[in-house]
């Protein structure tokens, strides 16, 4: 658990392992500004997934809401 740096962009970040042994991050926005940033990050990750570049590893979006982004851990 990382509780974020204090400020308008603050997000909680939780790393966890699923029951299937997959690793993921959950990011939870704690302000309106952080929520907007998280929505942009989600859109960017989804766009990058559609433009797959073989030499670039990007996390897959597992789920998202207005204030939550769950993504794969690309290391491990």
PDB file as gemmi writes it, atoms N, CA and C in Angstrom:
CRYST1    1.000    1.000    1.000  90.00  90.00  90.00 P 1                      
ATOM      1  N   UNK A   1       0.846  -1.180   0.000  1.00  0.00           N  
ATOM      2  CA  UNK A   1       0.000   0.000   0.000  1.00  0.00           C  
ATOM      3  C   UNK A   1       0.885   1.235   0.000  1.00  0.00           C  
ATOM      4  N   UNK A   2       0.646   2.118  -0.932  1.00  0.00           N  
ATOM      5  CA  UNK A   2       1.292   3.432  -0.956  1.00  0.00           C  
ATOM      6  C   UNK A   2       0.171   4.446  -0.802  1.00  0.00           C  
ATOM      7  N   UNK A   3       0.262   5.295   0.196  1.00  0.00           N  
ATOM      8  CA  UNK A   3      -0.832   6.225   0.478  1.00  0.00           C  
ATOM      9  C   UNK A   3      -0.739   7.519  -0.312  1.00  0.00           C  
ATOM     10  N   UNK A   4       0.219   7.624  -1.193  1.00  0.00           N  
ATOM     11  CA  UNK A   4       0.310   8.777  -2.069  1.00  0.00           C  
ATOM     12  C   UNK A   4       0.978   9.980  -1.435  1.00  0.00           C  
ATOM     13  N   UNK A   5       1.449  10.845  -2.288  1.00  0.00           N  
ATOM     14  CA  UNK A   5       2.052  12.098  -1.866  1.00  0.00           C  
ATOM     15  C   UNK A   5       0.944  13.117  -1.668  1.00  0.00           C  
ATOM     16  N   UNK A   6       0.987  13.816  -0.557  1.00  0.00           N  
ATOM     17  CA  UNK A   6      -0.061  14.792  -0.248  1.00  0.00           C  
ATOM     18  C   UNK A   6      -0.132  15.849  -1.352  1.00  0.00           C  
ATOM     19  N   UNK A   7      -1.332  16.153  -1.782  1.00  0.00           N  
ATOM     20  CA  UNK A   7      -1.540  17.173  -2.807  1.00  0.00           C  
ATOM     21  C   UNK A   7      -2.759  16.852  -3.641  1.00  0.00           C  
ATOM     22  N   UNK A   8      -3.047  17.673  -4.632  1.00  0.00           N  
ATOM     23  CA  UNK A   8      -4.273  17.529  -5.426  1.00  0.00           C  
ATOM     24  C   UNK A   8      -4.293  16.288  -6.328  1.00  0.00           C  
ATOM     25  N   UNK A   9      -3.138  15.690  -6.592  1.00  0.00           N  
ATOM     26  CA  UNK A   9      -3.074  14.518  -7.465  1.00  0.00           C  
ATOM     27  C   UNK A   9      -2.986  13.209  -6.696  1.00  0.00           C  
ATOM     28  N   UNK A  10      -3.253  13.244  -5.413  1.00  0.00           N  
ATOM     29  CA  UNK A  10      -3.026  12.093  -4.544  1.00  0.00           C  
ATOM     30  C   UNK A  10      -3.922  10.910  -4.885  1.00  0.00           C  
ATOM     31  N   UNK A  11      -3.278   9.743  -4.941  1.00  0.00           N  
ATOM     32  CA  UNK A  11      -3.965   8.470  -5.163  1.00  0.00           C  
ATOM     33  C   UNK A  11      -3.405   7.444  -4.183  1.00  0.00           C  
ATOM     34  N   UNK A  12      -4.252   6.540  -3.732  1.00  0.00           N  
ATOM     35  CA  UNK A  12      -3.784   5.361  -3.017  1.00  0.00           C  
ATOM     36  C   UNK A  12      -3.412   4.335  -4.069  1.00  0.00           C  
ATOM     37  N   UNK A  13      -2.322   3.610  -3.869  1.00  0.00           N  
ATOM     38  CA  UNK A  13      -1.910   2.564  -4.799  1.00  0.00           C  
ATOM     39  C   UNK A  13      -1.712   1.287  -3.989  1.00  0.00           C  
ATOM     40  N   UNK A  14      -2.418   0.239  -4.385  1.00  0.00           N  
ATOM     41  CA  UNK A  14      -2.336  -1.044  -3.702  1.00  0.00           C  
ATOM     42  C   UNK A  14      -1.857  -2.089  -4.701  1.00  0.00           C  
ATOM     43  N   UNK A  15      -0.766  -2.780  -4.354  1.00  0.00           N  
ATOM     44  CA  UNK A  15      -0.287  -3.901  -5.169  1.00  0.00           C  
ATOM     45  C   UNK A  15      -0.811  -5.160  -4.520  1.00  0.00           C  
ATOM     46  N   UNK A  16      -1.310  -6.089  -5.329  1.00  0.00           N  
ATOM     47  CA  UNK A  16      -1.823  -7.334  -4.758  1.00  0.00           C  
ATOM     48  C   UNK A  16      -1.678  -8.479  -5.747  1.00  0.00           C  
ATOM     49  N   UNK A  17      -1.820  -9.697  -5.223  1.00  0.00           N  
ATOM     50  CA  UNK A  17      -1.777 -10.893  -6.045  1.00  0.00           C  
ATOM     51  C   UNK A  17      -3.169 -11.524  -6.028  1.00  0.00           C  
ATOM     52  N   UNK A  18      -3.671 -11.866  -7.216  1.00  0.00           N  
ATOM     53  CA  UNK A  18      -5.004 -12.459  -7.319  1.00  0.00           C  
ATOM     54  C   UNK A  18      -4.962 -13.925  -6.887  1.00  0.00           C  
ATOM     55  N   UNK A  19      -6.114 -14.524  -6.756  1.00  0.00           N  
ATOM     56  CA  UNK A  19      -6.187 -15.952  -6.412  1.00  0.00           C  
ATOM     57  C   UNK A  19      -5.544 -16.827  -7.483  1.00  0.00           C  
ATOM     58  N   UNK A  20      -5.492 -16.311  -8.711  1.00  0.00           N  
ATOM     59  CA  UNK A  20      -4.881 -17.049  -9.812  1.00  0.00           C  
ATOM     60  C   UNK A  20      -3.368 -16.818  -9.883  1.00  0.00           C  
ATOM     61  N   UNK A  21      -2.831 -16.048  -8.945  1.00  0.00           N  
ATOM     62  CA  UNK A  21      -1.392 -15.791  -8.913  1.00  0.00           C  
ATOM     63  C   UNK A  21      -0.951 -14.649  -9.803  1.00  0.00           C  
ATOM     64  N   UNK A  22      -1.894 -13.906 -10.384  1.00  0.00           N  
ATOM     65  CA  UNK A  22      -1.537 -12.752 -11.206  1.00  0.00           C  
ATOM     66  C   UNK A  22      -1.354 -11.537 -10.305  1.00  0.00           C  
ATOM     67  N   UNK A  23      -0.476 -10.632 -10.703  1.00  0.00           N  
ATOM     68  CA  UNK A  23      -0.195  -9.445  -9.905  1.00  0.00           C  
ATOM     69  C   UNK A  23      -0.847  -8.227 -10.540  1.00  0.00           C  
ATOM     70  N   UNK A  24      -1.338  -7.341  -9.673  1.00  0.00           N  
ATOM     71  CA  UNK A  24      -2.059  -6.169 -10.178  1.00  0.00           C  
ATOM     72  C   UNK A  24      -1.882  -4.985  -9.235  1.00  0.00           C  
ATOM     73  N   UNK A  25      -2.204  -3.809  -9.766  1.00  0.00           N  
ATOM     74  CA  UNK A  25      -2.236  -2.575  -8.994  1.00  0.00           C  
ATOM     75  C   UNK A  25      -3.655  -2.023  -9.021  1.00  0.00           C  
ATOM     76  N   UNK A  26      -4.111  -1.538  -7.890  1.00  0.00           N  
ATOM     77  CA  UNK A  26      -5.359  -0.779  -7.828  1.00  0.00           C  
ATOM     78  C   UNK A  26      -4.985   0.637  -7.437  1.00  0.00           C  
ATOM     79  N   UNK A  27      -5.437   1.597  -8.215  1.00  0.00           N  
ATOM     80  CA  UNK A  27      -5.177   3.006  -7.935  1.00  0.00           C  
ATOM     81  C   UNK A  27      -6.510   3.673  -7.624  1.00  0.00           C  
ATOM     82  N   UNK A  28      -6.565   4.364  -6.489  1.00  0.00           N  
ATOM     83  CA  UNK A  28      -7.804   4.981  -6.037  1.00  0.00           C  
ATOM     84  C   UNK A  28      -7.584   6.485  -5.883  1.00  0.00           C  
ATOM     85  N   UNK A  29      -8.304   7.267  -6.655  1.00  0.00           N  
ATOM     86  CA  UNK A  29      -8.170   8.731  -6.619  1.00  0.00           C  
ATOM     87  C   UNK A  29      -8.807   9.283  -5.357  1.00  0.00           C  
ATOM     88  N   UNK A  30      -8.114  10.248  -4.729  1.00  0.00           N  
ATOM     89  CA  UNK A  30      -8.612  10.846  -3.493  1.00  0.00           C  
ATOM     90  C   UNK A  30      -9.101  12.280  -3.673  1.00  0.00           C  
ATOM     91  N   UNK A  31      -9.123  12.778  -4.897  1.00  0.00           N  
ATOM     92  CA  UNK A  31      -9.625  14.130  -5.164  1.00  0.00           C  
ATOM     93  C   UNK A  31     -10.184  14.170  -6.581  1.00  0.00           C  
ATOM     94  N   UNK A  32     -10.877  15.239  -6.903  1.00  0.00           N  
ATOM     95  CA  UNK A  32     -11.413  15.405  -8.260  1.00  0.00           C  
ATOM     96  C   UNK A  32     -10.283  15.488  -9.290  1.00  0.00           C  
ATOM     97  N   UNK A  33      -9.220  16.209  -8.951  1.00  0.00           N  
ATOM     98  CA  UNK A  33      -8.068  16.325  -9.861  1.00  0.00           C  
ATOM     99  C   UNK A  33      -7.431  14.967 -10.096  1.00  0.00           C  
ATOM    100  N   UNK A  34      -7.243  14.204  -9.025  1.00  0.00           N  
ATOM    101  CA  UNK A  34      -6.660  12.866  -9.154  1.00  0.00           C  
ATOM    102  C   UNK A  34      -7.569  11.952  -9.973  1.00  0.00           C  
ATOM    103  N   UNK A  35      -8.877  12.093  -9.805  1.00  0.00           N  
ATOM    104  CA  UNK A  35      -9.819  11.282 -10.577  1.00  0.00           C  
ATOM    105  C   UNK A  35      -9.716  11.590 -12.071  1.00  0.00           C  
ATOM    106  N   UNK A  36      -9.604  12.864 -12.412  1.00  0.00           N  
ATOM    107  CA  UNK A  36      -9.455  13.250 -13.821  1.00  0.00           C  
ATOM    108  C   UNK A  36      -8.147  12.695 -14.388  1.00  0.00           C  
ATOM    109  N   UNK A  37      -7.078  12.765 -13.607  1.00  0.00           N  
ATOM    110  CA  UNK A  37      -5.790  12.213 -14.050  1.00  0.00           C  
ATOM    111  C   UNK A  37      -5.889  10.703 -14.249  1.00  0.00           C  
ATOM    112  N   UNK A  38      -6.590  10.028 -13.342  1.00  0.00           N  
ATOM    113  CA  UNK A  38      -6.742   8.582 -13.431  1.00  0.00           C  
ATOM    114  C   UNK A  38      -7.563   8.196 -14.661  1.00  0.00           C  
ATOM    115  N   UNK A  39      -8.568   8.986 -14.987  1.00  0.00           N  
ATOM    116  CA  UNK A  39      -9.360   8.722 -16.188  1.00  0.00           C  
ATOM    117  C   UNK A  39      -8.511   8.889 -17.452  1.00  0.00           C  
ATOM    118  N   UNK A  40      -7.634   9.897 -17.464  1.00  0.00           N  
ATOM    119  CA  UNK A  40      -6.723  10.079 -18.611  1.00  0.00           C  
ATOM    120  C   UNK A  40      -5.736   8.913 -18.705  1.00  0.00           C  
ATOM    121  N   UNK A  41      -5.224   8.478 -17.564  1.00  0.00           N  
ATOM    122  CA  UNK A  41      -4.308   7.333 -17.561  1.00  0.00           C  
ATOM    123  C   UNK A  41      -4.994   6.085 -18.099  1.00  0.00           C  
ATOM    124  N   UNK A  42      -6.224   5.855 -17.670  1.00  0.00           N  
ATOM    125  CA  UNK A  42      -6.994   4.702 -18.156  1.00  0.00           C  
ATOM    126  C   UNK A  42      -7.175   4.776 -19.674  1.00  0.00           C  
ATOM    127  N   UNK A  43      -7.567   5.932 -20.173  1.00  0.00           N  
ATOM    128  CA  UNK A  43      -7.768   6.105 -21.619  1.00  0.00           C  
ATOM    129  C   UNK A  43      -6.467   5.877 -22.382  1.00  0.00           C  
ATOM    130  N   UNK A  44      -5.374   6.370 -21.847  1.00  0.00           N  
ATOM    131  CA  UNK A  44      -4.073   6.202 -22.500  1.00  0.00           C  
ATOM    132  C   UNK A  44      -3.669   4.740 -22.544  1.00  0.00           C  
ATOM    133  N   UNK A  45      -3.834   4.021 -21.428  1.00  0.00           N  
ATOM    134  CA  UNK A  45      -3.486   2.596 -21.406  1.00  0.00           C  
ATOM    135  C   UNK A  45      -4.338   1.809 -22.397  1.00  0.00           C  
ATOM    136  N   UNK A  46      -5.614   2.135 -22.479  1.00  0.00           N  
ATOM    137  CA  UNK A  46      -6.488   1.439 -23.432  1.00  0.00           C  
ATOM    138  C   UNK A  46      -6.098   1.749 -24.868  1.00  0.00           C  
ATOM    139  N   UNK A  47      -5.732   2.995 -25.131  1.00  0.00           N  
ATOM    140  CA  UNK A  47      -5.287   3.370 -26.474  1.00  0.00           C  
ATOM    141  C   UNK A  47      -3.988   2.648 -26.835  1.00  0.00           C  
ATOM    142  N   UNK A  48      -3.066   2.569 -25.891  1.00  0.00           N  
ATOM    143  CA  UNK A  48      -1.796   1.878 -26.141  1.00  0.00           C  
ATOM    144  C   UNK A  48      -2.023   0.394 -26.407  1.00  0.00           C  
ATOM    145  N   UNK A  49      -3.000  -0.202 -25.742  1.00  0.00           N  
ATOM    146  CA  UNK A  49      -3.309  -1.623 -25.960  1.00  0.00           C  
ATOM    147  C   UNK A  49      -3.802  -1.866 -27.380  1.00  0.00           C  
ATOM    148  N   UNK A  50      -4.544  -0.904 -27.931  1.00  0.00           N  
ATOM    149  CA  UNK A  50      -5.048  -1.049 -29.308  1.00  0.00           C  
ATOM    150  C   UNK A  50      -3.940  -0.887 -30.341  1.00  0.00           C  
ATOM    151  N   UNK A  51      -2.876  -0.193 -29.975  1.00  0.00           N  
ATOM    152  CA  UNK A  51      -1.753   0.038 -30.889  1.00  0.00           C  
ATOM    153  C   UNK A  51      -0.550  -0.783 -30.456  1.00  0.00           C  
ATOM    154  N   UNK A  52      -0.762  -2.026 -30.207  1.00  0.00           N  
ATOM    155  CA  UNK A  52       0.273  -2.906 -29.661  1.00  0.00           C  
ATOM    156  C   UNK A  52       1.606  -2.754 -30.391  1.00  0.00           C  
ATOM    157  N   UNK A  53       2.640  -2.451 -29.627  1.00  0.00           N  
ATOM    158  CA  UNK A  53       4.005  -2.380 -30.130  1.00  0.00           C  
ATOM    159  C   UNK A  53       4.758  -3.542 -29.486  1.00  0.00           C  
ATOM    160  N   UNK A  54       5.260  -4.483 -30.285  1.00  0.00           N  
ATOM    161  CA  UNK A  54       5.860  -5.700 -29.726  1.00  0.00           C  
ATOM    162  C   UNK A  54       6.965  -5.466 -28.698  1.00  0.00           C  
ATOM    163  N   UNK A  55       7.715  -4.393 -28.835  1.00  0.00           N  
ATOM    164  CA  UNK A  55       8.835  -4.151 -27.919  1.00  0.00           C  
ATOM    165  C   UNK A  55       8.450  -3.311 -26.703  1.00  0.00           C  
ATOM    166  N   UNK A  56       7.186  -2.914 -26.607  1.00  0.00           N  
ATOM    167  CA  UNK A  56       6.732  -2.077 -25.506  1.00  0.00           C  
ATOM    168  C   UNK A  56       5.712  -2.841 -24.660  1.00  0.00           C  
ATOM    169  N   UNK A  57       6.064  -3.050 -23.400  1.00  0.00           N  
ATOM    170  CA  UNK A  57       5.157  -3.745 -22.486  1.00  0.00           C  
ATOM    171  C   UNK A  57       4.352  -2.694 -21.736  1.00  0.00           C  
ATOM    172  N   UNK A  58       3.042  -2.764 -21.859  1.00  0.00           N  
ATOM    173  CA  UNK A  58       2.168  -1.825 -21.140  1.00  0.00           C  
ATOM    174  C   UNK A  58       1.180  -2.622 -20.302  1.00  0.00           C  
ATOM    175  N   UNK A  59       0.797  -2.078 -19.169  1.00  0.00           N  
ATOM    176  CA  UNK A  59      -0.161  -2.801 -18.324  1.00  0.00           C  
ATOM    177  C   UNK A  59      -1.549  -2.857 -18.950  1.00  0.00           C  
ATOM    178  N   UNK A  60      -2.207  -3.976 -18.772  1.00  0.00           N  
ATOM    179  CA  UNK A  60      -3.584  -4.145 -19.238  1.00  0.00           C  
ATOM    180  C   UNK A  60      -4.529  -3.578 -18.184  1.00  0.00           C  
ATOM    181  N   UNK A  61      -5.542  -2.876 -18.629  1.00  0.00           N  
ATOM    182  CA  UNK A  61      -6.569  -2.364 -17.726  1.00  0.00           C  
ATOM    183  C   UNK A  61      -7.501  -3.527 -17.393  1.00  0.00           C  
ATOM    184  N   UNK A  62      -7.574  -3.878 -16.120  1.00  0.00           N  
ATOM    185  CA  UNK A  62      -8.468  -4.950 -15.661  1.00  0.00           C  
ATOM    186  C   UNK A  62      -9.854  -4.417 -15.361  1.00  0.00           C  
ATOM    187  N   UNK A  63      -9.928  -3.156 -14.961  1.00  0.00           N  
ATOM    188  CA  UNK A  63     -11.204  -2.544 -14.644  1.00  0.00           C  
ATOM    189  C   UNK A  63     -10.997  -1.088 -14.281  1.00  0.00           C  
ATOM    190  N   UNK A  64     -12.040  -0.300 -14.430  1.00  0.00           N  
ATOM    191  CA  UNK A  64     -11.921   1.123 -14.121  1.00  0.00           C  
ATOM    192  C   UNK A  64     -13.295   1.712 -13.852  1.00  0.00           C  
ATOM    193  N   UNK A  65     -13.299   2.679 -12.940  1.00  0.00           N  
ATOM    194  CA  UNK A  65     -14.467   3.505 -12.683  1.00  0.00           C  
ATOM    195  C   UNK A  65     -13.962   4.945 -12.651  1.00  0.00           C  
ATOM    196  N   UNK A  66     -14.803   5.854 -12.243  1.00  0.00           N  
ATOM    197  CA  UNK A  66     -14.408   7.264 -12.210  1.00  0.00           C  
ATOM    198  C   UNK A  66     -13.210   7.506 -11.287  1.00  0.00           C  
ATOM    199  N   UNK A  67     -13.132   6.791 -10.179  1.00  0.00           N  
ATOM    200  CA  UNK A  67     -12.062   7.008  -9.193  1.00  0.00           C  
ATOM    201  C   UNK A  67     -11.174   5.804  -8.961  1.00  0.00           C  
ATOM    202  N   UNK A  68     -11.281   4.775  -9.788  1.00  0.00           N  
ATOM    203  CA  UNK A  68     -10.516   3.542  -9.594  1.00  0.00           C  
ATOM    204  C   UNK A  68      -9.956   3.042 -10.910  1.00  0.00           C  
ATOM    205  N   UNK A  69      -8.696   2.621 -10.875  1.00  0.00           N  
ATOM    206  CA  UNK A  69      -8.071   1.962 -12.024  1.00  0.00           C  
ATOM    207  C   UNK A  69      -7.387   0.706 -11.488  1.00  0.00           C  
ATOM    208  N   UNK A  70      -7.721  -0.438 -12.062  1.00  0.00           N  
ATOM    209  CA  UNK A  70      -7.053  -1.685 -11.727  1.00  0.00           C  
ATOM    210  C   UNK A  70      -6.320  -2.133 -12.986  1.00  0.00           C  
ATOM    211  N   UNK A  71      -5.003  -2.342 -12.842  1.00  0.00           N  
ATOM    212  CA  UNK A  71      -4.185  -2.683 -13.996  1.00  0.00           C  
ATOM    213  C   UNK A  71      -3.221  -3.806 -13.639  1.00  0.00           C  
ATOM    214  N   UNK A  72      -2.779  -4.535 -14.662  1.00  0.00           N  
ATOM    215  CA  UNK A  72      -1.780  -5.583 -14.481  1.00  0.00           C  
ATOM    216  C   UNK A  72      -0.459  -5.000 -14.038  1.00  0.00           C  
ATOM    217  N   UNK A  73       0.288  -5.791 -13.293  1.00  0.00           N  
ATOM    218  CA  UNK A  73       1.680  -5.499 -12.999  1.00  0.00           C  
ATOM    219  C   UNK A  73       2.478  -6.085 -14.155  1.00  0.00           C  
ATOM    220  N   UNK A  74       3.319  -5.313 -14.796  1.00  0.00           N  
ATOM    221  CA  UNK A  74       4.046  -5.808 -15.964  1.00  0.00           C  
ATOM    222  C   UNK A  74       5.387  -6.456 -15.597  1.00  0.00           C  
ATOM    223  N   UNK A  75       5.783  -6.397 -14.334  1.00  0.00           N  
ATOM    224  CA  UNK A  75       7.022  -7.010 -13.874  1.00  0.00           C  
ATOM    225  C   UNK A  75       6.668  -8.277 -13.107  1.00  0.00           C  
ATOM    226  N   UNK A  76       7.417  -9.304 -13.301  1.00  0.00           N  
ATOM    227  CA  UNK A  76       7.234 -10.446 -12.422  1.00  0.00           C  
ATOM    228  C   UNK A  76       6.802 -11.681 -13.056  1.00  0.00           C  
TER     229      UNK A  76                                                      
END                                                                             
